[in-house]
CSV table of C-alpha atoms in Angstrom, one decimal:
chain,number,residue,atom,x,y,z
A,206,MET,CA,-63.0,15.7,-56.1
A,207,PRO,CA,-63.5,13.4,-59.2
A,208,VAL,CA,-64.6,14.4,-62.6
A,209,TYR,CA,-67.2,12.1,-64.2
A,210,VAL,CA,-66.6,11.6,-67.9
A,211,GLY,CA,-68.7,9.4,-70.1
A,212,CYS,CA,-71.4,9.1,-72.8
A,213,ALA,CA,-75.1,9.1,-73.2
A,214,GLY,CA,-75.5,5.3,-73.2
A,215,TRP,CA,-72.8,2.6,-73.2
A,216,SER,CA,-72.7,1.5,-76.8
A,217,LEU,CA,-69.2,1.0,-78.0
A,218,PRO,CA,-68.3,1.5,-81.7
A,219,ARG,CA,-66.4,-1.5,-83.1
A,220,GLN,CA,-63.3,0.6,-83.8
A,221,HIS,CA,-62.8,1.2,-80.0
A,222,TRP,CA,-63.4,-2.4,-78.8
A,223,SER,CA,-59.7,-3.0,-78.3
A,224,GLU,CA,-59.5,-0.1,-75.8
A,225,PHE,CA,-62.0,-1.7,-73.4
A,226,ALA,CA,-62.1,-5.0,-71.4
A,227,GLU,CA,-62.6,-8.0,-73.7
A,228,GLN,CA,-65.1,-9.8,-71.5
A,229,GLY,CA,-68.4,-8.8,-69.9
A,230,THR,CA,-71.6,-7.1,-70.8
A,231,HIS,CA,-71.6,-3.9,-72.9
A,232,LEU,CA,-72.0,-2.0,-69.6
A,233,GLN,CA,-69.2,-3.9,-67.9
A,234,ARG,CA,-66.8,-3.3,-70.8
A,235,TYR,CA,-67.8,0.4,-70.9
A,236,ALA,CA,-67.1,0.7,-67.2
A,237,SER,CA,-63.6,-0.7,-67.6
A,238,ARG,CA,-62.6,2.8,-68.9
A,239,PHE,CA,-65.3,5.3,-68.1
A,240,ASN,CA,-66.5,6.2,-64.6
A,241,ALA,CA,-69.9,7.6,-65.5
A,242,VAL,CA,-72.8,7.2,-68.0
A,243,GLU,CA,-76.0,9.0,-68.7
A,244,ILE,CA,-79.1,6.9,-69.0
A,245,ASN,CA,-81.3,8.5,-71.6
A,246,SER,CA,-83.7,5.5,-72.1
A,247,SER,CA,-85.4,6.4,-68.8
A,248,PHE,CA,-86.8,9.5,-70.6
A,249,TYR,CA,-88.7,7.3,-73.1
A,250,ARG,CA,-89.8,4.3,-71.0
A,251,PRO,CA,-89.6,3.0,-67.4
A,252,HIS,CA,-87.1,0.3,-66.4
A,253,LEU,CA,-87.8,-2.3,-63.8
A,254,PRO,CA,-86.2,-1.8,-60.4
A,255,GLN,CA,-84.5,-5.1,-61.0
A,256,THR,CA,-82.9,-3.7,-64.1
A,257,TYR,CA,-81.4,-0.8,-62.2
A,258,GLU,CA,-80.2,-3.2,-59.6
A,259,ARG,CA,-78.5,-5.3,-62.2
A,260,TRP,CA,-76.8,-2.2,-63.7
A,261,ARG,CA,-75.6,-1.2,-60.2
A,262,GLU,CA,-74.1,-4.6,-59.6
A,263,SER,CA,-72.4,-4.6,-63.0
A,264,VAL,CA,-70.1,-1.7,-62.4
A,265,PRO,CA,-67.2,-0.8,-60.0
A,266,SER,CA,-67.8,0.9,-56.7
A,267,TRP,CA,-66.5,4.3,-58.1
A,268,PHE,CA,-68.8,4.3,-61.1
A,269,ARG,CA,-71.8,6.7,-61.2
A,270,PHE,CA,-75.0,6.9,-63.2
A,271,SER,CA,-76.8,10.0,-64.3
A,272,VAL,CA,-80.5,9.2,-65.0
A,273,LYS,CA,-82.8,11.4,-67.2
A,274,MET,CA,-86.2,12.1,-65.8
A,275,PRO,CA,-89.1,10.7,-67.8
A,276,LYS,CA,-90.8,12.8,-70.4
A,277,ARG,CA,-94.1,11.8,-68.7
A,278,ILE,CA,-93.0,14.3,-65.9
A,279,THR,CA,-91.3,17.0,-68.0
A,280,HIS,CA,-93.1,17.0,-71.3
A,281,GLU,CA,-96.5,15.5,-70.7
A,282,LEU,CA,-97.4,16.7,-67.1
A,283,ARG,CA,-95.1,19.7,-67.6
A,284,LEU,CA,-94.0,19.5,-63.9
A,285,GLN,CA,-97.5,19.7,-62.6
A,286,HIS,CA,-99.4,17.2,-60.4
A,287,CYS,CA,-96.6,14.6,-60.9
A,288,GLY,CA,-96.2,13.3,-57.3
A,289,THR,CA,-97.3,9.8,-58.4
A,290,ALA,CA,-95.0,9.9,-61.4
A,291,LEU,CA,-92.1,11.0,-59.3
A,292,ASP,CA,-92.7,8.2,-56.8
A,293,GLU,CA,-92.8,5.6,-59.6
A,294,PHE,CA,-89.6,6.9,-61.3
A,295,LEU,CA,-87.7,7.1,-58.0
A,296,ALA,CA,-88.8,3.7,-56.9
A,297,GLN,CA,-87.1,2.4,-60.0
A,298,CYS,CA,-83.8,4.4,-60.3
A,299,LEU,CA,-83.1,4.5,-56.5
A,300,GLN,CA,-82.2,0.9,-56.9
A,301,LEU,CA,-78.8,2.3,-58.1
A,302,GLU,CA,-78.3,3.2,-54.5
A,303,GLU,CA,-74.9,5.0,-54.0
A,304,LYS,CA,-74.1,4.7,-57.7
A,305,LEU,CA,-76.9,7.1,-58.6
A,306,GLY,CA,-74.8,10.2,-59.0
A,307,CYS,CA,-77.2,12.6,-60.6
A,308,LEU,CA,-80.8,13.2,-61.9
A,309,LEU,CA,-81.0,15.1,-65.2
A,310,ILE,CA,-84.1,17.1,-65.9
A,311,GLN,CA,-84.4,18.3,-69.5
A,312,LEU,CA,-87.3,20.6,-70.2
A,313,PRO,CA,-89.2,21.1,-73.5
A,314,PRO,CA,-88.4,24.3,-75.4
A,315,SER,CA,-92.0,25.4,-74.9
A,316,LEU,CA,-92.0,25.2,-71.1
A,317,ARG,CA,-91.8,28.7,-69.6
A,318,TYR,CA,-90.7,29.4,-66.1
A,319,GLU,CA,-93.7,29.7,-63.8
A,320,PRO,CA,-92.4,30.3,-60.3
A,321,GLU,CA,-95.3,28.6,-58.5
A,322,ILE,CA,-95.3,25.5,-60.7
A,323,ALA,CA,-91.5,25.2,-60.6
A,324,GLY,CA,-91.4,25.8,-56.9
A,325,ALA,CA,-94.0,23.1,-56.2
A,326,PHE,CA,-92.3,20.6,-58.4
A,327,PHE,CA,-88.8,21.1,-56.9
A,328,ASP,CA,-90.3,21.0,-53.4
A,329,ALA,CA,-92.0,17.7,-54.3
A,330,LEU,CA,-88.8,16.3,-55.7
A,331,ARG,CA,-86.7,17.4,-52.7
A,332,GLN,CA,-89.1,15.8,-50.3
A,333,ARG,CA,-88.3,12.5,-52.1
A,334,PHE,CA,-84.6,12.9,-53.2
A,335,ALA,CA,-81.7,14.7,-51.6
A,336,GLY,CA,-79.0,13.9,-54.1
A,337,ALA,CA,-77.6,15.9,-57.1
A,338,VAL,CA,-80.1,17.3,-59.6
A,339,VAL,CA,-79.3,19.3,-62.7
A,340,LEU,CA,-81.6,21.2,-65.0
A,341,GLU,CA,-81.4,21.7,-68.8
A,342,PRO,CA,-84.1,24.3,-69.5
A,343,ARG,CA,-84.7,25.4,-73.1
A,344,HIS,CA,-86.9,28.5,-72.7
A,345,ALA,CA,-85.2,31.9,-71.9
A,346,SER,CA,-87.7,32.6,-69.2
A,347,TRP,CA,-85.8,30.2,-66.9
A,348,LEU,CA,-83.0,32.7,-66.7
A,349,ALA,CA,-85.2,34.3,-64.0
A,350,ALA,CA,-85.1,31.1,-61.9
A,351,ALA,CA,-81.8,31.7,-60.1
A,352,THR,CA,-83.2,32.2,-56.6
A,353,LEU,CA,-85.4,29.2,-56.8
A,354,LEU,CA,-82.7,27.0,-58.1
A,355,GLN,CA,-80.4,28.1,-55.4
A,356,ALA,CA,-83.0,27.4,-52.7
A,357,PHE,CA,-83.5,23.9,-53.9
A,358,GLU,CA,-79.9,23.2,-54.8
A,359,ILE,CA,-80.5,22.5,-58.5
A,360,GLY,CA,-77.5,22.8,-60.9
A,361,TRP,CA,-77.7,24.2,-64.4
A,362,VAL,CA,-76.7,22.1,-67.4
A,363,THR,CA,-74.2,23.7,-69.7
A,364,ALA,CA,-75.3,22.4,-73.0
A,365,ASP,CA,-73.6,22.5,-76.4
A,366,PRO,CA,-75.1,23.7,-78.7
A,367,ALA,CA,-76.7,26.1,-76.2
A,368,VAL,CA,-80.4,26.8,-76.7
A,369,ILE,CA,-80.1,29.5,-74.1
A,370,GLU,CA,-77.0,30.8,-72.3
A,371,PRO,CA,-76.3,29.2,-68.9
A,372,GLY,CA,-78.1,31.0,-66.1
A,373,ASP,CA,-77.2,31.4,-62.4
A,374,ALA,CA,-77.9,28.3,-60.4
A,375,TRP,CA,-76.6,26.4,-57.5
A,376,GLN,CA,-72.9,25.7,-58.0
A,377,GLY,CA,-72.7,22.6,-55.9
A,378,VAL,CA,-72.6,20.5,-59.1
A,379,ARG,CA,-71.5,21.3,-62.6
A,380,TYR,CA,-72.7,19.3,-65.6
A,381,TRP,CA,-71.6,19.7,-69.2
A,382,ARG,CA,-73.8,18.0,-71.8
A,383,LEU,CA,-72.2,18.0,-75.2
A,384,HIS,CA,-74.7,17.2,-78.0
A,385,GLY,CA,-72.3,17.9,-80.9
A,386,SER,CA,-72.0,21.0,-82.9
A,387,PRO,CA,-72.4,22.3,-85.5
A,388,GLN,CA,-74.4,19.2,-86.4
A,389,ILE,CA,-76.2,18.1,-83.3
A,390,TYR,CA,-75.7,14.5,-82.2
A,391,HIS,CA,-73.3,14.0,-85.1
A,392,SER,CA,-70.3,16.4,-85.0
A,393,ALA,CA,-67.0,15.5,-83.3
A,394,TYR,CA,-65.4,18.0,-81.0
A,395,GLY,CA,-61.8,17.5,-82.0
A,396,PRO,CA,-58.6,18.2,-80.1
A,397,GLU,CA,-58.8,22.0,-79.9
A,398,ARG,CA,-62.3,22.2,-78.5
A,399,LEU,CA,-61.7,19.3,-76.2
A,400,GLN,CA,-58.7,21.2,-74.8
A,401,ALA,CA,-61.0,24.2,-74.1
A,402,TYR,CA,-63.5,21.9,-72.2
A,403,SER,CA,-60.6,20.3,-70.4
A,404,ARG,CA,-59.6,23.7,-68.9
A,405,LEU,CA,-63.2,24.4,-67.8
A,406,LEU,CA,-63.5,21.0,-66.2
A,407,ARG,CA,-60.1,21.3,-64.4
A,408,ARG,CA,-61.1,24.7,-63.0
A,409,SER,CA,-64.4,23.3,-61.7
A,410,VAL,CA,-62.7,20.3,-60.1
A,411,GLU,CA,-60.1,22.4,-58.5
A,412,HIS,CA,-62.9,24.5,-56.9
A,413,GLY,CA,-64.0,21.3,-55.2
A,414,THR,CA,-67.2,20.9,-57.3
A,415,PRO,CA,-68.5,17.5,-58.4
A,416,THR,CA,-68.1,17.8,-62.2
A,417,TRP,CA,-69.7,15.9,-65.0
A,418,CYS,CA,-69.0,15.9,-68.7
A,419,ILE,CA,-71.3,13.7,-70.9
A,420,PHE,CA,-70.9,13.3,-74.6
A,421,ASP,CA,-74.3,13.0,-76.4
A,422,ASN,CA,-72.8,13.2,-80.0
A,423,THR,CA,-73.5,9.5,-80.4
A,424,ALA,CA,-75.2,9.3,-83.8
A,425,SER,CA,-72.0,9.1,-85.8
A,426,GLY,CA,-70.0,7.3,-83.1
A,427,HIS,CA,-67.9,10.3,-82.0
A,428,ALA,CA,-69.0,10.3,-78.4
A,429,VAL,CA,-66.6,7.5,-77.3
A,430,THR,CA,-63.7,9.0,-79.2
A,431,ASP,CA,-64.2,12.5,-77.7
A,432,ALA,CA,-64.8,11.1,-74.2
A,433,LEU,CA,-61.7,8.9,-74.3
A,434,THR,CA,-59.6,11.9,-75.4
A,435,LEU,CA,-61.0,14.1,-72.6
A,436,LEU,CA,-60.7,11.2,-70.1
A,437,ASN,CA,-56.9,10.9,-70.7
A,438,SER,CA,-56.4,14.6,-69.9
A,439,HIS,CA,-58.1,14.2,-66.6
A,440,SER,CA,-56.7,10.9,-65.4
A,441,GLN,CA,-55.4,12.5,-62.1
A,442,TYR,CA,-59.0,13.5,-61.2
A,443,LEU,CA,-60.7,10.2,-61.9
A,444,GLN,CA,-62.0,8.3,-58.9
A,445,THR,CA,-61.0,4.6,-59.4
């Protein structure tokens, strides 16, 4: 079972250029070392189906994308009456085909867990998409959602820094999302903390669980450094 290690986006700081392929697009160069990426831009704006198709064709067969669900669904509609929005989003990102590894749902901090609303949303999603889905809730009421998340096979994002402690959810996929701490989006993790995450990832993989670790501390360029360090400690688990 592979571990998917990568960054939020495929921007490469100049100081790391020599560690990647010299030729190709930014995505192709990124994919010469990493086996996964998280697409965050889908949260802010739609991408054409042809764009997802081009991205799919740009990367090796073993590469996987995680795609963040649009804020139209999570923050504006707040998971309600969003069948049309789901159809539009999936018509776009499903062009990744087998390289779509995961859908990421990040909820606004103000969105409380309402069982009927959440149940209807995940039912609508599962009628349309059977692949891996992970949830990053940010209101403590979602700690009561374990039964529903198990029923719909929705994984829980382990985020750093954690807004709420990880809750019980479906264990069929594990997803670490490292935003940087203490300064969110900026702080590097460094060798000691990366070793601790390495142990957690190794334990997850050895249990046969598809495992993701995405570095979102991109603002000061530390994501690529941290991801490469972690990648090197898990080379035996990488699918290439």
